[in-house]
XYZ file of C-alpha atoms in Angstrom:
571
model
C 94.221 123.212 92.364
C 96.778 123.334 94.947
C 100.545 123.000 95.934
C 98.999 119.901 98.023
C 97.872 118.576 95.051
C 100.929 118.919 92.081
C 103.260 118.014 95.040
C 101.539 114.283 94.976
C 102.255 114.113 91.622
C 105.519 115.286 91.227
C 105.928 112.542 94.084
C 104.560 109.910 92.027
C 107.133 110.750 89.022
C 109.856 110.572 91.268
C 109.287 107.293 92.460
C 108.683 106.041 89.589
C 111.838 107.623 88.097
C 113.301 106.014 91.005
C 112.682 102.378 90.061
C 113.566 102.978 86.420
C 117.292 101.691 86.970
C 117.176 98.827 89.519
C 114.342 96.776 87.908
C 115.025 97.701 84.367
C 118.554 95.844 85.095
C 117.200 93.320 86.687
C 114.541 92.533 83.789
C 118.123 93.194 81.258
C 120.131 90.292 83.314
C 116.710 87.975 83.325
C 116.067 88.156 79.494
C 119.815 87.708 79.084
C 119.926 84.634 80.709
C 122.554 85.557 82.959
C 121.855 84.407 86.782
C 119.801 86.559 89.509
C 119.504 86.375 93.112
C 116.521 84.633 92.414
C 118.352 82.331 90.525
C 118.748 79.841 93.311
C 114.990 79.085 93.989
C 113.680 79.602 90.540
C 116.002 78.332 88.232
C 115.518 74.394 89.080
C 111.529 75.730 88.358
C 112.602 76.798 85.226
C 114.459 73.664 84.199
C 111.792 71.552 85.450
C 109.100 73.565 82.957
C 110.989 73.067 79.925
C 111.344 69.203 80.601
C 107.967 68.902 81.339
C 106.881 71.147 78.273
C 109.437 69.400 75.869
C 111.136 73.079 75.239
C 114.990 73.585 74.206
C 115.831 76.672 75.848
C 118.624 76.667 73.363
C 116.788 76.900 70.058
C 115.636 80.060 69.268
C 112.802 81.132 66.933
C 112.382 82.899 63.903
C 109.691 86.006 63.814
C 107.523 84.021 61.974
C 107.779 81.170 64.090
C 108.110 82.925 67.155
C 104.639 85.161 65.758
C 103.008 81.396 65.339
C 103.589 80.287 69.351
C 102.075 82.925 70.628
C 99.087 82.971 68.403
C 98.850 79.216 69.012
C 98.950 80.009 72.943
C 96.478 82.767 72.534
C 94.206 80.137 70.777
C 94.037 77.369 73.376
C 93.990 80.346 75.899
C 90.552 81.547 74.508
C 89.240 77.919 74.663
C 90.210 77.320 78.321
C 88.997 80.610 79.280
C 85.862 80.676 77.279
C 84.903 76.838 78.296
C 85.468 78.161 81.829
C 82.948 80.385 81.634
C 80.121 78.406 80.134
C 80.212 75.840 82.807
C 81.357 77.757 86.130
C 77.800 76.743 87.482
C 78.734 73.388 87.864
C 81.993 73.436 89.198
C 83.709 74.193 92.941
C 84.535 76.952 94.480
C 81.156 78.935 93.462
C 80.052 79.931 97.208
C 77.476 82.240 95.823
C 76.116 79.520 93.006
C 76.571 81.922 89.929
C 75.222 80.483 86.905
C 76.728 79.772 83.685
C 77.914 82.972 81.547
C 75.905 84.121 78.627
C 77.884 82.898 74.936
C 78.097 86.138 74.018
C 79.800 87.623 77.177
C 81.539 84.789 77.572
C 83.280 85.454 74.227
C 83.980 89.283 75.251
C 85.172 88.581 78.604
C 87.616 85.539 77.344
C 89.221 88.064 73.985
C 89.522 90.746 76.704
C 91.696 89.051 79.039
C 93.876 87.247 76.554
C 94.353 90.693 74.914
C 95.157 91.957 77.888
C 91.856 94.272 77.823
C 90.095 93.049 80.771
C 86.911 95.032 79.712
C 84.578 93.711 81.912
C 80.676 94.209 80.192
C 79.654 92.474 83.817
C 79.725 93.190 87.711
C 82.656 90.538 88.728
C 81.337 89.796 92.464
C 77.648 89.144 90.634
C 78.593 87.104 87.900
C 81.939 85.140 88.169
C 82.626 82.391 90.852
C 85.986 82.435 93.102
C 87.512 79.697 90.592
C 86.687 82.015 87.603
C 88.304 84.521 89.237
C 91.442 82.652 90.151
C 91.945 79.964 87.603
C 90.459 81.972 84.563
C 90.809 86.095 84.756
C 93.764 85.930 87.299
C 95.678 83.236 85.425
C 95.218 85.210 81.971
C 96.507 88.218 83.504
C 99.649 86.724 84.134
C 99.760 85.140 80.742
C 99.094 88.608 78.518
C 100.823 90.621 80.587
C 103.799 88.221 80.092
C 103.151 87.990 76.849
C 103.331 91.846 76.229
C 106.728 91.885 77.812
C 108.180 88.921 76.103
C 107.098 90.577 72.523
C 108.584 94.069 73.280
C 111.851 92.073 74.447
C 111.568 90.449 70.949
C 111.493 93.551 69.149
C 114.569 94.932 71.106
C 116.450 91.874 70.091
C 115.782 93.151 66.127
C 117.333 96.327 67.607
C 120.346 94.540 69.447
C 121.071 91.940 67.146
C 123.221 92.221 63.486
C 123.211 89.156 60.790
C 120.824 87.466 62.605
C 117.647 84.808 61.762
C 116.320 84.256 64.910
C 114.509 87.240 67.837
C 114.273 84.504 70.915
C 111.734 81.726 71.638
C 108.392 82.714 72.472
C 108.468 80.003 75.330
C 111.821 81.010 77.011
C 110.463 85.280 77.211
C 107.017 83.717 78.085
C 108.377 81.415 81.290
C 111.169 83.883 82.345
C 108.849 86.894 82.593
C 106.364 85.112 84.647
C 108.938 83.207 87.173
C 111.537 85.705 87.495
C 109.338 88.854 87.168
C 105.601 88.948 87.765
C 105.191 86.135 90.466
C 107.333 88.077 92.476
C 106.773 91.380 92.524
C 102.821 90.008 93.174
C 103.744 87.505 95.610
C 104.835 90.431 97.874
C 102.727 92.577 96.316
C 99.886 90.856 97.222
C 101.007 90.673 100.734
C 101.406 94.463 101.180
C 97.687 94.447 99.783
C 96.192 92.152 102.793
C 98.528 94.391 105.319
C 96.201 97.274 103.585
C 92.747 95.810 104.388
C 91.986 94.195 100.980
C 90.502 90.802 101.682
C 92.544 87.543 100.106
C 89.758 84.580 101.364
C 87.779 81.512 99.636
C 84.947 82.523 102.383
C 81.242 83.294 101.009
C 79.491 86.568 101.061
C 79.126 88.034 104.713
C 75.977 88.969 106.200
C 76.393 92.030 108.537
C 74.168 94.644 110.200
C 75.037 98.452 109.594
C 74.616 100.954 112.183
C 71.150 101.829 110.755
C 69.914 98.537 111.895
C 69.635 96.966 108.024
C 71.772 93.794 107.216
C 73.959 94.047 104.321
C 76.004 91.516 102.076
C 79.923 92.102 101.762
C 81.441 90.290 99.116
C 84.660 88.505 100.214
C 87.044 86.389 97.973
C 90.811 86.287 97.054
C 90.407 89.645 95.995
C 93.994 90.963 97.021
C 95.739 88.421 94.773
C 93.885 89.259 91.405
C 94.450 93.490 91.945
C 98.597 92.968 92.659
C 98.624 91.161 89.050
C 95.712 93.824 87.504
C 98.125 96.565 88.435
C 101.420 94.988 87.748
C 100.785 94.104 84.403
C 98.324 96.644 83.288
C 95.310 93.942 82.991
C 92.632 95.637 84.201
C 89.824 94.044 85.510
C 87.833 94.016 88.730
C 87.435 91.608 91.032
C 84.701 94.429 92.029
C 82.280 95.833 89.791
C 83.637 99.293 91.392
C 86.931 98.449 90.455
C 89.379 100.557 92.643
C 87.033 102.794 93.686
C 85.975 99.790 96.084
C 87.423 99.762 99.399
C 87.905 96.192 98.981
C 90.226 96.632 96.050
C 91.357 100.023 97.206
C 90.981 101.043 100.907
C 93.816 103.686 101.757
C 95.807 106.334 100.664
C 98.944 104.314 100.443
C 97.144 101.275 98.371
C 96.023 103.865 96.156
C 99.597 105.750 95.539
C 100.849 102.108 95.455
C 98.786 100.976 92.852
C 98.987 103.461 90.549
C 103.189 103.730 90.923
C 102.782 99.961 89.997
C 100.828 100.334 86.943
C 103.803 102.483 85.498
C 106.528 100.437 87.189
C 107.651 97.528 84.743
C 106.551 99.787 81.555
C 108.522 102.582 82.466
C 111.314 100.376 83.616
C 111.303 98.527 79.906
C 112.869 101.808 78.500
C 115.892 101.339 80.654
C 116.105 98.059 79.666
C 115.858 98.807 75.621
C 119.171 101.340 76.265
C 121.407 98.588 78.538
C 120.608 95.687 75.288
C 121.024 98.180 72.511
C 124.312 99.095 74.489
C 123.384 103.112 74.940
C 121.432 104.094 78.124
C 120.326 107.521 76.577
C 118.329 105.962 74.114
C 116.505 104.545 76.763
C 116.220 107.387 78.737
C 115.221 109.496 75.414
C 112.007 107.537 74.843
C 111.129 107.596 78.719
C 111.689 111.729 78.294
C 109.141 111.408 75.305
C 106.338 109.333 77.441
C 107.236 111.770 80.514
C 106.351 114.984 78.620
C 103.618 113.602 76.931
C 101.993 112.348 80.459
C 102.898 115.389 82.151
C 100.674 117.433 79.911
C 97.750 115.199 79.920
C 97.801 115.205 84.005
C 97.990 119.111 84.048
C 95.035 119.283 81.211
C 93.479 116.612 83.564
C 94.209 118.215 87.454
C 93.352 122.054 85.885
C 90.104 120.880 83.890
C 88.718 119.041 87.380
C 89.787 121.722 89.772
C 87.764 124.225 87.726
C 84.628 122.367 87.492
C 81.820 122.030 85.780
C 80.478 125.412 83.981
C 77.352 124.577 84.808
C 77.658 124.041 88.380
C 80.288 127.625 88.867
C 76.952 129.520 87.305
C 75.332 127.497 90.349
C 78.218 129.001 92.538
C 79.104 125.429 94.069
C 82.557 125.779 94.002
C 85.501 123.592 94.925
C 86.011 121.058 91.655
C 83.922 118.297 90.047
C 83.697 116.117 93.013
C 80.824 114.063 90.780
C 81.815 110.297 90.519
C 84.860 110.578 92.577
C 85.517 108.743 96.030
C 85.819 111.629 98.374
C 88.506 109.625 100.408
C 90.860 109.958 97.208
C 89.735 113.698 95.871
C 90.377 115.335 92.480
C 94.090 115.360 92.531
C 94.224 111.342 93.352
C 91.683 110.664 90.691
C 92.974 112.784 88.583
C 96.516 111.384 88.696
C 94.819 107.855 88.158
C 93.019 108.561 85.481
C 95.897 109.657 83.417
C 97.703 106.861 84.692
C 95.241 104.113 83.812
C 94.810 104.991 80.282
C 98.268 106.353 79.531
C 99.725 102.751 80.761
C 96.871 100.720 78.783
C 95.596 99.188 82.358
C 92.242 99.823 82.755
C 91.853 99.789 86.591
C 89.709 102.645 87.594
C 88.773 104.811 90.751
C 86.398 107.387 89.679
C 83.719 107.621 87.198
C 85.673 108.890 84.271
C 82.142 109.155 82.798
C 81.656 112.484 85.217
C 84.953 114.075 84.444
C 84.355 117.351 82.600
C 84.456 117.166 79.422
C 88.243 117.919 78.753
C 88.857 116.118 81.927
C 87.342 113.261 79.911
C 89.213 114.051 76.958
C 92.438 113.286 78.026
C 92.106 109.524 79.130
C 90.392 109.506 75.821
C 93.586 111.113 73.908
C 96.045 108.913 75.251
C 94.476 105.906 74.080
C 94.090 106.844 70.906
C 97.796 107.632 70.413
C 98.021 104.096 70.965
C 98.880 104.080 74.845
C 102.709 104.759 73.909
C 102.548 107.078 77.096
C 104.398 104.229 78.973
C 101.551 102.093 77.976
C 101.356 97.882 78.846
C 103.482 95.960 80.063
C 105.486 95.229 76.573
C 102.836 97.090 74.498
C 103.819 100.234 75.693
C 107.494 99.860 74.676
C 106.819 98.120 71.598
C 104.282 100.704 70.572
C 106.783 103.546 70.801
C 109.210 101.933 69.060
C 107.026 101.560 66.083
C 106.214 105.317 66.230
C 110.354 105.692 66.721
C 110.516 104.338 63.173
C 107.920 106.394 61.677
C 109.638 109.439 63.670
C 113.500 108.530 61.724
C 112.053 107.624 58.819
C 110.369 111.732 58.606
C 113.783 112.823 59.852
C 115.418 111.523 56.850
C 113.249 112.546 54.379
C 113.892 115.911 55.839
C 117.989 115.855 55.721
C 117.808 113.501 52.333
C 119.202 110.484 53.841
C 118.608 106.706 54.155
C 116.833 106.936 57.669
C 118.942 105.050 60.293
C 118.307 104.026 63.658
C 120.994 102.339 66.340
C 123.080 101.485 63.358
C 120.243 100.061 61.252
C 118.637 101.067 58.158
C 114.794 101.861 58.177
C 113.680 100.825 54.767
C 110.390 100.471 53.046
C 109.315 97.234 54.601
C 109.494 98.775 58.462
C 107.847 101.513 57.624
C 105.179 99.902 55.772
C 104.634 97.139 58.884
C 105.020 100.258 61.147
C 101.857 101.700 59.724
C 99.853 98.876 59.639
C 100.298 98.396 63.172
C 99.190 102.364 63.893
C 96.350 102.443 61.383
C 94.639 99.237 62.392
C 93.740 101.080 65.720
C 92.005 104.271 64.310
C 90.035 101.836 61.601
C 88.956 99.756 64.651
C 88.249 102.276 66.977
C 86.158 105.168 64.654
C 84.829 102.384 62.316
C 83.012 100.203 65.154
C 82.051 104.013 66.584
C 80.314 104.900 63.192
C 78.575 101.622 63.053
C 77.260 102.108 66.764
C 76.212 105.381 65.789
C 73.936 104.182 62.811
C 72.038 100.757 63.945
C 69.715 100.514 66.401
C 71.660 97.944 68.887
C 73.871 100.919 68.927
C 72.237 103.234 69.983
C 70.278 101.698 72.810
C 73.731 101.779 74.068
C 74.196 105.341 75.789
C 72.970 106.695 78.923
C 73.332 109.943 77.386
C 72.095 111.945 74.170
C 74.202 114.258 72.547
C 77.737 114.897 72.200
C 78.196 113.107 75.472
C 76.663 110.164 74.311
C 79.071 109.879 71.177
C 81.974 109.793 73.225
C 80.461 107.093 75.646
C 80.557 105.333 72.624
C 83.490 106.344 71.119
C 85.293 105.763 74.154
C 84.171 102.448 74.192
C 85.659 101.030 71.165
C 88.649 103.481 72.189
C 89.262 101.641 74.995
C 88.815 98.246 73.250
C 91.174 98.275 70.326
C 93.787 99.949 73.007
C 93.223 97.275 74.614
C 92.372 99.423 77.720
C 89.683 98.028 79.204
C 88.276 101.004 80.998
C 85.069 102.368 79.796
C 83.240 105.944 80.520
C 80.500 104.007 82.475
C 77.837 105.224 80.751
C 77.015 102.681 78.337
C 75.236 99.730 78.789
C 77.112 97.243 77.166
C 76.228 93.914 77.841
C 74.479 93.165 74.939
C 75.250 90.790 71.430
C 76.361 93.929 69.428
C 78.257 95.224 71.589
C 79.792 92.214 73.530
C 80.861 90.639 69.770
C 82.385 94.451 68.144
C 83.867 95.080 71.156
C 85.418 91.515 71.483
C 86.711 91.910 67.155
C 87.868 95.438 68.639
C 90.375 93.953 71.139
C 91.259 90.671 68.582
C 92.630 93.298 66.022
C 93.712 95.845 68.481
C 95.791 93.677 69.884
C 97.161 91.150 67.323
C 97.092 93.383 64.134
C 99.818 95.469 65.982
C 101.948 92.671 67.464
C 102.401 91.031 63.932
C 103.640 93.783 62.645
C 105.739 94.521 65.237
C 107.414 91.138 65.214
C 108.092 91.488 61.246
C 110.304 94.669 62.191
C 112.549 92.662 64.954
C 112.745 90.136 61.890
C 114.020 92.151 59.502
C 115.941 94.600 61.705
C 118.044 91.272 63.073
C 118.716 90.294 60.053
C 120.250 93.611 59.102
C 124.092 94.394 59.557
C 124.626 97.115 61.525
C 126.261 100.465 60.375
C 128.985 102.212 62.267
C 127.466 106.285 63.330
C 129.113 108.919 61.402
C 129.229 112.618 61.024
C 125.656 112.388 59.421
C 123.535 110.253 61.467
C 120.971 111.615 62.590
C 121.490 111.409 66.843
C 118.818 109.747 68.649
C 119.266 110.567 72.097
C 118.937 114.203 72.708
C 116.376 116.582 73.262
C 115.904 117.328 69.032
C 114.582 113.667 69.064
C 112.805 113.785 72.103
C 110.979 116.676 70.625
C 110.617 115.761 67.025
C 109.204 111.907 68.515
C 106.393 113.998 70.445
C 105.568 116.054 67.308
C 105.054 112.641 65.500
C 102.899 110.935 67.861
C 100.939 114.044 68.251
C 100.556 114.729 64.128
C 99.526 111.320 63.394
C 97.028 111.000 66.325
C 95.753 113.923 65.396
C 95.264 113.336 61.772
C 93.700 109.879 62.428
C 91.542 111.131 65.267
C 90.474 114.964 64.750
C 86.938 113.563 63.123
C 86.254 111.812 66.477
C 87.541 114.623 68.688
C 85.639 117.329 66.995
C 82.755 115.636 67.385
C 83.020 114.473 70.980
C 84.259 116.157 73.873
C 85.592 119.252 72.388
C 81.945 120.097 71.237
C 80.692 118.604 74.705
C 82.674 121.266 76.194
C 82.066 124.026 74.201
C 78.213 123.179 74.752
C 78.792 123.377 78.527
C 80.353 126.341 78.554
C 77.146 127.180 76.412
C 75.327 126.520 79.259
C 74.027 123.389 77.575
C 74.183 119.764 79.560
C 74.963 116.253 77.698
C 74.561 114.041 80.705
C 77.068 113.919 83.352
C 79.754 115.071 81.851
C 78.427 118.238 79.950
């Protein structure tokens, strides 16, 4: 460790802090309808979409309804995607003739994009053509990401709203938060990228000769396009199979700090705009204080566990960190930081091997997705997820004063907390049941690099990472297979949908409620008591769902390593 080192990432919170405000009232104004200075160029877009799509901008949807659209989009989504795939080997824009992709990965890689997963059981530059790339992964991360935001602004309109039937239109919150939002922040995103050295080009592979005298193939393509979206809205996947540890995807200093700032960006910013349409800031800033303290302890766990190293290698006396799997041009402290970041904002995009942290280095990435990736989390999911564990958080509050639980004026009754834990128990019965399956059959098994403890949690993180719909993966596990391609593809299907559902039946009920006027008794929601009791909840429940796993992954990798005993990598 050094002051270097918690220095960067006290910088990184303050910029991040620092965009909270402006964009979270700029997202407020755009999901309001009210006009931006964007306004003038997109608007007439807008209009022109809704003609063309038959959409009344004016009629709004009921949750059930509004539930229906985006399953329905999802749907055709998966079609288009998966088709794609199948038959990329006779279409344009293939420089490098890849063939068709296999059914099964084709069905993994289509789910995990439209889930906004982006698990990627395949090296992108060997495998998917430039129009793949553009038309079918970049275009999906647009669409999930959008969709993420559009549901968690449906869920704050159950919040907002009193005596009411209706929580938006899907297609409205679908068309706003790609114009007005995504397409540009990425369209100068995307240009800052190219000024960084990350290549944005339809040209084939290039042939060069290295200073040793051996010729070498660079892969080229409109890389820099595809990583401003993959960051922006928490998607994910690789144009590389490196991900951002390639210097095509990730070739400085600043592009690094860049890209992780903008994975946390429009998920942090979401809390802001919560407070400004429930018409109280603090509770805004309350749930951001609960994500902050959560991520600060992870990254400290994190940036402590890496600086010490491996116990193996101090008995070795080769001091100075676990430098294994990391690019030396980023160090522990920058992979450290994005490691925490990645999985505590459900992206995905990785630039170390988190399959070489130590093993409570590894522990932590694993830990935040299995609390759901409430830690900021997606785009959308991440605000939406926290809101669900708000409920779960008043409803213990008022069992413990002997009240009716209430939160921003509403009543939390039996049918929000029951559709609250559906949508938090659906991930632990995903995530540890597909682990106990892998862990039994032989097309399991084959999976891991590594025996022992170390291979559990490559496996464990695996399905982790698919029903968060994370997308990252311990790289240890060779998972391009029919069992694991098709679980890990139901993972992300359930992961994803089985908490949106639910989430949408609470912003249907809660709109329909009337809204009660605070009194001396109610319970105050924006203070550090709530902050704190919000963190104990999150904590309890992930701990109570997950302990099982833990105990048997890396907390028994580590103690085995401290043992003097190696799993693998990680040990």
């Amino acid at each position: 460790m050094s002051l270097n080192g918690w220095i960067q990432i006290a910088l990184f919170g303050a910029v991040v802090l620092a965009l909270v405000k402006p964009l979270g009232g700029y997202m407020t104004r755009v999901f309001s309808g009210e006009r931006t200075f964007l306004s003038p160029v997109i608007a007439p877009m807008e209009r022109g979409l809704y003609r063309l799509a038959g959409i009344d901008r004016a009629q709004e949807q009921h949750w059930l309804a509004y539930a229906g659209a985006m399953l329905l989009f999802h749907v055709f989504g998966f079609l288009a995607l998966y088709g794609l795939l199948r038959v990329q080997d006779v279409l344009p824009l293939n420089p490098a003739g890849q063939g068709a992709v296999a059914p099964d990965l084709a069905f993994n890689t289509a789910v995990s994009f439209i889930t906004n997963t982006n698990w990627q059981s395949y090296g992108g530059e060997t495998t998917l053509s430039y129009l793949t790339q553009m038309l079918g992964l970049t275009h999906q991360n647009f669409l999930s990401a959008a969709t993420g935001i559009a549901l968690s602004i449906a869920l704050v309109r159950g919040f907002s709203r009193a005596s009411a039937r209706t929580v938006g239109s899907f297609w409205v919150d679908l068309t706003r938060t790609t114009l007005y939002v995504l397409l540009p922040l990425c369209i100068v995103y995307t240009l800052f990228l190219v000024l960084q050295g990350i290549p944005q080009t339809l040209a084939p592979s290039l042939e060069v000769t290295t200073l040793e005298g051996g010729r070498q193939t660079l892969a080229l393509g409109p890389v820099a396009s595809q990583v401003a979206i993959k960051m922006l809205g928490t998607n994910g996947g690789g144009f590389f199979n490196a991900n951002a540890a390639h210097p095509f995807e990730n070739p400085t200093a600043l592009s690094n700090f860049v890209q992780m700032v903008s994975i946390f960006a429009i998920g942090a910013a979401l809390t802001n705009v919560f407070g400004r349409m429930v018409g109280d800031e603090r509770q805004g800033w309350a749930i951001l204080g609960a994500m902050g303290a959560l991520f600060l302890s992870g990254i400290a766990v994190v940036y402590v566990a890496e600086s010490a190293g491996s116990p193996v290698l101090n008995a070795l006396h080769l001091a100075g960190g676990n430098m294994e799997g990391k690019e030396v041009r980023f160090g522990i402290v920058a992979s450290s930081l994005f490691a925490v970041v990645t999985t505590a904002a459900s992206c995905g995009a990785v630039n170390a091997m988190h399959d070489s942290f130590t093993a409570l280095g590894g522990m932590i990435p694993l830990i935040n997705m299995e609390l759901g990736e409430v830690i900021v989390g997606g785009v959308g999911a991440g605000l939406y997820g926290m809101l669900v564990f708000v409920i779960v958080t008043i409803f213990v509050a008022g069992l413990m004063v002997g009240r009716t639980p209430e939160y921003l004026g509403k009543k939390i009754e039996g049918r929000e907390v029951k559709m609250a834990m559906l949508a938090i128990l659906c991930l632990p019965l995903m995530m540890l049941g597909f682990t106990a399956l892998a862990t039994v059959v032989a097309s399991g098994l084959a999976g891991p690099a590594n025996a022992g403890p170390h291979g559990f949690s490559e496996i464990l993180y695996a399905y982790t990472s698919a029903a968060a719909n994370n997308g990252s993966a311990f790289g240890g596990l060779t998972a391009n297979t029919a069992f694991y391609n098709t679980t890990l593809g139901i993972g992300m299907l359930f992961g994803r949908f089985f908490v949106i559902v639910p989430a949408l039946a609470i912003a249907g009920s809660l709109a329909a409620k009337k809204t009660l006027p605070a009194s001396a008794g109610t319970f105050p929601t924006h203070g550090i008591l709530f902050v704190g009791l919000l963190v104990g909840v999150i904590l309890i429940v992930g701990g109570l769902t997950f302990f099982p796993a833990l105990a048997l992954g890396p907390i028994v990798e580590h103690l085995a390593g401290a043992a003097g005993q190696t799993f693998g990598a990680g040990g």
